[in-house]
């Protein structure tokens, strides 16, 4: 008599449209962070874009809230293999934030309160692909999920959607951020399973 019953095939991958390879569907919103959750008072919040020549453009919370906002519904995919489909966010597109910024940079480094960084190519932030979001599911973004504001780049693994953002550095050369320096993939496409360097 065999150890495994006939017809047993192990855990099956969920057959769900919109689910990248190796991912499973979750209906909750797991909280994963590289360190403690910062609590940023809104009167101290500021987002600054620094060009490759050192020019700075910045917004405080009031100025940021006055910018045109968009409501988007997107799927998000974590490198730890969970995916959450149909998430709704409200935020300011990077197209709006970079509209009047003079730059020829091809790369960016996203900076966050608490020191976290992640690199994202400039082309992945433009043309309606990325937002600085301050609402999730119609409510103010909770600190555990990156509030008061986080980057949302839904077509890349979610570690690229940095929590607690406070700046964007525009660069001529690509450089690794926090997780990339620790061995994560420099790009992070969930559809190509680019979790780690060499994937």
PDB file of C-alpha atoms in Angstrom:
ATOM      1  CA  UNK A   1       0.000   0.000   0.000  1.00  0.00           C
ATOM      2  CA  UNK A   2       1.389   3.394  -0.990  1.00  0.00           C
ATOM      3  CA  UNK A   3       1.966   6.265   1.403  1.00  0.00           C
ATOM      4  CA  UNK A   4       0.176   8.781  -0.824  1.00  0.00           C
ATOM      5  CA  UNK A   5      -3.433   8.173  -1.766  1.00  0.00           C
ATOM      6  CA  UNK A   6      -4.307   7.912  -5.432  1.00  0.00           C
ATOM      7  CA  UNK A   7      -5.193  11.283  -6.899  1.00  0.00           C
ATOM      8  CA  UNK A   8      -3.264  13.312  -4.317  1.00  0.00           C
ATOM      9  CA  UNK A   9      -1.383  16.058  -6.133  1.00  0.00           C
ATOM     10  CA  UNK A  10      -0.195  18.304  -3.317  1.00  0.00           C
ATOM     11  CA  UNK A  11      -1.271  21.922  -2.877  1.00  0.00           C
ATOM     12  CA  UNK A  12      -2.626  23.255  -6.109  1.00  0.00           C
ATOM     13  CA  UNK A  13      -1.918  26.754  -7.281  1.00  0.00           C
ATOM     14  CA  UNK A  14      -5.128  28.735  -7.395  1.00  0.00           C
ATOM     15  CA  UNK A  15      -6.377  29.200 -10.929  1.00  0.00           C
ATOM     16  CA  UNK A  16      -7.374  32.830 -10.675  1.00  0.00           C
ATOM     17  CA  UNK A  17      -7.175  35.305 -13.561  1.00  0.00           C
ATOM     18  CA  UNK A  18      -4.699  38.079 -12.732  1.00  0.00           C
ATOM     19  CA  UNK A  19      -2.573  35.913 -10.433  1.00  0.00           C
ATOM     20  CA  UNK A  20       1.132  35.842 -11.423  1.00  0.00           C
ATOM     21  CA  UNK A  21       3.054  32.545 -11.319  1.00  0.00           C
ATOM     22  CA  UNK A  22       3.870  31.257  -7.830  1.00  0.00           C
ATOM     23  CA  UNK A  23       1.410  33.596  -6.072  1.00  0.00           C
ATOM     24  CA  UNK A  24      -1.605  32.746  -3.903  1.00  0.00           C
ATOM     25  CA  UNK A  25      -4.709  34.858  -3.365  1.00  0.00           C
ATOM     26  CA  UNK A  26      -5.343  36.580  -0.030  1.00  0.00           C
ATOM     27  CA  UNK A  27      -8.377  38.588   1.045  1.00  0.00           C
ATOM     28  CA  UNK A  28      -6.753  40.249   4.061  1.00  0.00           C
ATOM     29  CA  UNK A  29      -3.852  42.735   3.887  1.00  0.00           C
ATOM     30  CA  UNK A  30      -0.706  41.248   5.479  1.00  0.00           C
ATOM     31  CA  UNK A  31       1.644  43.702   7.198  1.00  0.00           C
ATOM     32  CA  UNK A  32       5.341  43.237   6.437  1.00  0.00           C
ATOM     33  CA  UNK A  33       7.997  45.823   7.298  1.00  0.00           C
ATOM     34  CA  UNK A  34      11.775  46.015   7.428  1.00  0.00           C
ATOM     35  CA  UNK A  35      11.669  47.784  10.807  1.00  0.00           C
ATOM     36  CA  UNK A  36       9.418  49.594  13.272  1.00  0.00           C
ATOM     37  CA  UNK A  37       6.391  51.511  11.985  1.00  0.00           C
ATOM     38  CA  UNK A  38       7.091  55.255  12.001  1.00  0.00           C
ATOM     39  CA  UNK A  39       4.318  57.607  13.118  1.00  0.00           C
ATOM     40  CA  UNK A  40       4.644  60.779  11.045  1.00  0.00           C
ATOM     41  CA  UNK A  41       2.678  63.850  12.177  1.00  0.00           C
ATOM     42  CA  UNK A  42       1.093  65.512   9.148  1.00  0.00           C
ATOM     43  CA  UNK A  43       2.634  68.872  10.048  1.00  0.00           C
ATOM     44  CA  UNK A  44       6.080  67.252   9.688  1.00  0.00           C
ATOM     45  CA  UNK A  45       5.332  65.312   6.496  1.00  0.00           C
ATOM     46  CA  UNK A  46       7.057  66.531   3.338  1.00  0.00           C
ATOM     47  CA  UNK A  47       7.703  64.905  -0.034  1.00  0.00           C
ATOM     48  CA  UNK A  48      10.753  66.119  -1.960  1.00  0.00           C
ATOM     49  CA  UNK A  49      11.868  65.352  -5.511  1.00  0.00           C
ATOM     50  CA  UNK A  50      15.606  65.878  -5.987  1.00  0.00           C
ATOM     51  CA  UNK A  51      16.928  65.882  -9.551  1.00  0.00           C
ATOM     52  CA  UNK A  52      20.274  64.496 -10.682  1.00  0.00           C
ATOM     53  CA  UNK A  53      21.599  68.104 -10.610  1.00  0.00           C
ATOM     54  CA  UNK A  54      20.426  68.695  -7.031  1.00  0.00           C
ATOM     55  CA  UNK A  55      17.358  70.838  -7.812  1.00  0.00           C
ATOM     56  CA  UNK A  56      14.584  70.248  -5.275  1.00  0.00           C
ATOM     57  CA  UNK A  57      10.807  70.464  -5.537  1.00  0.00           C
ATOM     58  CA  UNK A  58       8.785  69.693  -2.428  1.00  0.00           C
ATOM     59  CA  UNK A  59       5.264  69.657  -1.028  1.00  0.00           C
ATOM     60  CA  UNK A  60       4.049  69.741   2.565  1.00  0.00           C
ATOM     61  CA  UNK A  61       0.894  67.785   3.459  1.00  0.00           C
ATOM     62  CA  UNK A  62      -1.485  70.670   2.728  1.00  0.00           C
ATOM     63  CA  UNK A  63       0.143  71.377  -0.647  1.00  0.00           C
ATOM     64  CA  UNK A  64       0.194  67.688  -1.507  1.00  0.00           C
ATOM     65  CA  UNK A  65      -3.512  67.282  -0.671  1.00  0.00           C
ATOM     66  CA  UNK A  66      -4.326  70.216  -2.976  1.00  0.00           C
ATOM     67  CA  UNK A  67      -2.820  68.429  -6.023  1.00  0.00           C
ATOM     68  CA  UNK A  68      -5.140  66.615  -8.462  1.00  0.00           C
ATOM     69  CA  UNK A  69      -5.851  63.127  -7.103  1.00  0.00           C
ATOM     70  CA  UNK A  70      -6.893  59.922  -8.811  1.00  0.00           C
ATOM     71  CA  UNK A  71      -8.842  56.880  -7.635  1.00  0.00           C
ATOM     72  CA  UNK A  72      -7.345  53.645  -8.946  1.00  0.00           C
ATOM     73  CA  UNK A  73      -8.199  49.973  -8.576  1.00  0.00           C
ATOM     74  CA  UNK A  74      -5.191  47.688  -8.983  1.00  0.00           C
ATOM     75  CA  UNK A  75      -3.882  44.244  -8.082  1.00  0.00           C
ATOM     76  CA  UNK A  76      -0.875  44.043  -5.740  1.00  0.00           C
ATOM     77  CA  UNK A  77       1.659  41.209  -5.480  1.00  0.00           C
ATOM     78  CA  UNK A  78       4.073  40.653  -2.588  1.00  0.00           C
ATOM     79  CA  UNK A  79       7.435  38.957  -3.031  1.00  0.00           C
ATOM     80  CA  UNK A  80       6.419  36.633  -0.165  1.00  0.00           C
ATOM     81  CA  UNK A  81       3.927  35.154  -2.665  1.00  0.00           C
ATOM     82  CA  UNK A  82       0.595  36.671  -1.636  1.00  0.00           C
ATOM     83  CA  UNK A  83      -1.519  38.671  -4.059  1.00  0.00           C
ATOM     84  CA  UNK A  84      -4.521  40.889  -3.305  1.00  0.00           C
ATOM     85  CA  UNK A  85      -6.746  41.667  -6.264  1.00  0.00           C
ATOM     86  CA  UNK A  86      -8.893  44.751  -6.871  1.00  0.00           C
ATOM     87  CA  UNK A  87      -7.394  47.051  -4.225  1.00  0.00           C
ATOM     88  CA  UNK A  88      -8.599  50.661  -4.311  1.00  0.00           C
ATOM     89  CA  UNK A  89      -6.335  53.636  -3.653  1.00  0.00           C
ATOM     90  CA  UNK A  90      -6.556  57.418  -3.858  1.00  0.00           C
ATOM     91  CA  UNK A  91      -3.414  59.416  -4.490  1.00  0.00           C
ATOM     92  CA  UNK A  92      -1.393  61.731  -6.679  1.00  0.00           C
ATOM     93  CA  UNK A  93       0.141  60.261  -9.802  1.00  0.00           C
ATOM     94  CA  UNK A  94       3.886  60.553 -10.311  1.00  0.00           C
ATOM     95  CA  UNK A  95       3.047  62.117 -13.675  1.00  0.00           C
ATOM     96  CA  UNK A  96       1.574  65.072 -11.758  1.00  0.00           C
ATOM     97  CA  UNK A  97       4.460  65.298  -9.285  1.00  0.00           C
ATOM     98  CA  UNK A  98       7.121  65.191 -12.020  1.00  0.00           C
ATOM     99  CA  UNK A  99       5.252  67.322 -14.561  1.00  0.00           C
ATOM    100  CA  UNK A 100       7.305  70.490 -13.967  1.00  0.00           C
ATOM    101  CA  UNK A 101      10.557  68.801 -12.922  1.00  0.00           C
ATOM    102  CA  UNK A 102      13.403  69.178 -15.433  1.00  0.00           C
ATOM    103  CA  UNK A 103      15.338  65.919 -15.600  1.00  0.00           C
ATOM    104  CA  UNK A 104      16.974  63.500 -18.015  1.00  0.00           C
ATOM    105  CA  UNK A 105      17.344  60.785 -15.351  1.00  0.00           C
ATOM    106  CA  UNK A 106      16.486  57.184 -16.214  1.00  0.00           C
ATOM    107  CA  UNK A 107      16.461  55.890 -12.632  1.00  0.00           C
ATOM    108  CA  UNK A 108      15.090  56.847  -9.242  1.00  0.00           C
ATOM    109  CA  UNK A 109      15.649  56.022  -5.606  1.00  0.00           C
ATOM    110  CA  UNK A 110      12.555  56.207  -3.420  1.00  0.00           C
ATOM    111  CA  UNK A 111      13.222  57.393   0.143  1.00  0.00           C
ATOM    112  CA  UNK A 112      11.063  56.811   3.209  1.00  0.00           C
ATOM    113  CA  UNK A 113      10.824  58.004   6.789  1.00  0.00           C
ATOM    114  CA  UNK A 114      12.844  55.488   8.804  1.00  0.00           C
ATOM    115  CA  UNK A 115      15.597  55.234   6.163  1.00  0.00           C
ATOM    116  CA  UNK A 116      14.096  52.635   3.794  1.00  0.00           C
ATOM    117  CA  UNK A 117      14.992  52.985   0.112  1.00  0.00           C
ATOM    118  CA  UNK A 118      14.112  51.177  -3.100  1.00  0.00           C
ATOM    119  CA  UNK A 119      15.165  51.764  -6.697  1.00  0.00           C
ATOM    120  CA  UNK A 120      12.599  52.089  -9.495  1.00  0.00           C
ATOM    121  CA  UNK A 121      13.324  52.960 -13.148  1.00  0.00           C
ATOM    122  CA  UNK A 122      11.823  56.318 -14.136  1.00  0.00           C
ATOM    123  CA  UNK A 123       9.735  54.752 -16.923  1.00  0.00           C
ATOM    124  CA  UNK A 124       7.970  52.585 -14.330  1.00  0.00           C
ATOM    125  CA  UNK A 125       6.718  55.671 -12.483  1.00  0.00           C
ATOM    126  CA  UNK A 126       5.267  57.532 -15.480  1.00  0.00           C
ATOM    127  CA  UNK A 127       2.344  57.162 -17.896  1.00  0.00           C
ATOM    128  CA  UNK A 128      -0.227  56.291 -15.225  1.00  0.00           C
ATOM    129  CA  UNK A 129       1.829  53.487 -13.643  1.00  0.00           C
ATOM    130  CA  UNK A 130       2.481  54.868 -10.125  1.00  0.00           C
ATOM    131  CA  UNK A 131       0.950  57.032  -7.396  1.00  0.00           C
ATOM    132  CA  UNK A 132       1.734  58.440  -3.984  1.00  0.00           C
ATOM    133  CA  UNK A 133      -1.375  57.111  -2.240  1.00  0.00           C
ATOM    134  CA  UNK A 134      -2.899  58.433   0.981  1.00  0.00           C
ATOM    135  CA  UNK A 135      -6.189  56.510   1.052  1.00  0.00           C
ATOM    136  CA  UNK A 136      -6.853  52.775   0.873  1.00  0.00           C
ATOM    137  CA  UNK A 137     -10.352  51.383   0.401  1.00  0.00           C
ATOM    138  CA  UNK A 138     -11.849  54.842   0.987  1.00  0.00           C
ATOM    139  CA  UNK A 139     -10.114  55.410   4.350  1.00  0.00           C
ATOM    140  CA  UNK A 140      -6.968  57.315   5.355  1.00  0.00           C
ATOM    141  CA  UNK A 141      -3.973  55.029   4.910  1.00  0.00           C
ATOM    142  CA  UNK A 142      -3.089  53.408   8.241  1.00  0.00           C
ATOM    143  CA  UNK A 143       0.558  53.686   9.409  1.00  0.00           C
ATOM    144  CA  UNK A 144       0.943  49.870   9.295  1.00  0.00           C
ATOM    145  CA  UNK A 145       0.220  50.017   5.563  1.00  0.00           C
ATOM    146  CA  UNK A 146       2.470  52.997   4.893  1.00  0.00           C
ATOM    147  CA  UNK A 147       0.395  55.983   5.984  1.00  0.00           C
ATOM    148  CA  UNK A 148       0.206  58.819   5.813  1.00  0.00           C
ATOM    149  CA  UNK A 149       1.387  58.189   2.230  1.00  0.00           C
ATOM    150  CA  UNK A 150       3.089  55.401   0.320  1.00  0.00           C
ATOM    151  CA  UNK A 151       4.217  54.750  -3.218  1.00  0.00           C
ATOM    152  CA  UNK A 152       2.013  52.363  -5.212  1.00  0.00           C
ATOM    153  CA  UNK A 153       3.652  50.739  -8.257  1.00  0.00           C
ATOM    154  CA  UNK A 154       1.272  47.808  -8.807  1.00  0.00           C
ATOM    155  CA  UNK A 155       3.009  46.199 -11.786  1.00  0.00           C
ATOM    156  CA  UNK A 156       6.119  45.464  -9.660  1.00  0.00           C
ATOM    157  CA  UNK A 157       6.447  43.376  -6.486  1.00  0.00           C
ATOM    158  CA  UNK A 158       5.058  45.326  -3.563  1.00  0.00           C
ATOM    159  CA  UNK A 159       8.415  45.977  -1.837  1.00  0.00           C
ATOM    160  CA  UNK A 160       8.901  48.553  -4.620  1.00  0.00           C
ATOM    161  CA  UNK A 161       5.762  50.348  -3.346  1.00  0.00           C
ATOM    162  CA  UNK A 162       7.639  51.949  -0.462  1.00  0.00           C
ATOM    163  CA  UNK A 163       5.737  52.810   2.700  1.00  0.00           C
ATOM    164  CA  UNK A 164       6.043  56.185   4.486  1.00  0.00           C
ATOM    165  CA  UNK A 165       7.566  57.926   1.451  1.00  0.00           C
ATOM    166  CA  UNK A 166       9.238  61.283   1.852  1.00  0.00           C
ATOM    167  CA  UNK A 167      11.283  61.670  -1.300  1.00  0.00           C
ATOM    168  CA  UNK A 168      12.309  60.675  -4.768  1.00  0.00           C
ATOM    169  CA  UNK A 169      15.915  61.040  -5.910  1.00  0.00           C
ATOM    170  CA  UNK A 170      16.387  61.113  -9.695  1.00  0.00           C
ATOM    171  CA  UNK A 171      19.574  59.380 -10.883  1.00  0.00           C
ATOM    172  CA  UNK A 172      21.544  58.773 -14.065  1.00  0.00           C
ATOM    173  CA  UNK A 173      22.734  55.324 -12.904  1.00  0.00           C
ATOM    174  CA  UNK A 174      20.765  52.525 -11.268  1.00  0.00           C
ATOM    175  CA  UNK A 175      21.694  51.773  -7.650  1.00  0.00           C
ATOM    176  CA  UNK A 176      20.314  49.166  -5.233  1.00  0.00           C
ATOM    177  CA  UNK A 177      18.002  50.187  -2.423  1.00  0.00           C
ATOM    178  CA  UNK A 178      17.559  48.451   0.947  1.00  0.00           C
ATOM    179  CA  UNK A 179      16.228  45.044  -0.150  1.00  0.00           C
ATOM    180  CA  UNK A 180      18.072  45.064  -3.486  1.00  0.00           C
ATOM    181  CA  UNK A 181      21.403  45.430  -1.635  1.00  0.00           C
ATOM    182  CA  UNK A 182      20.343  42.400   0.445  1.00  0.00           C
ATOM    183  CA  UNK A 183      19.866  40.204  -2.628  1.00  0.00           C
ATOM    184  CA  UNK A 184      16.399  41.059  -3.945  1.00  0.00           C
ATOM    185  CA  UNK A 185      15.987  41.587  -7.677  1.00  0.00           C
ATOM    186  CA  UNK A 186      16.861  45.046  -9.015  1.00  0.00           C
ATOM    187  CA  UNK A 187      13.579  45.230 -10.991  1.00  0.00           C
ATOM    188  CA  UNK A 188      10.993  42.893  -9.404  1.00  0.00           C
ATOM    189  CA  UNK A 189       8.477  41.908 -12.086  1.00  0.00           C
ATOM    190  CA  UNK A 190       5.964  39.451 -10.530  1.00  0.00           C
ATOM    191  CA  UNK A 191       4.985  38.043 -13.936  1.00  0.00           C
ATOM    192  CA  UNK A 192       8.617  36.967 -14.470  1.00  0.00           C
ATOM    193  CA  UNK A 193       9.052  35.901 -10.816  1.00  0.00           C
ATOM    194  CA  UNK A 194      11.960  38.316 -10.325  1.00  0.00           C
ATOM    195  CA  UNK A 195      12.191  37.872  -6.576  1.00  0.00           C
ATOM    196  CA  UNK A 196      15.939  37.596  -6.088  1.00  0.00           C
ATOM    197  CA  UNK A 197      19.106  38.477  -7.985  1.00  0.00           C
ATOM    198  CA  UNK A 198      19.530  35.987 -10.811  1.00  0.00           C
ATOM    199  CA  UNK A 199      15.795  35.298 -11.206  1.00  0.00           C
TER     200      UNK A 199
END
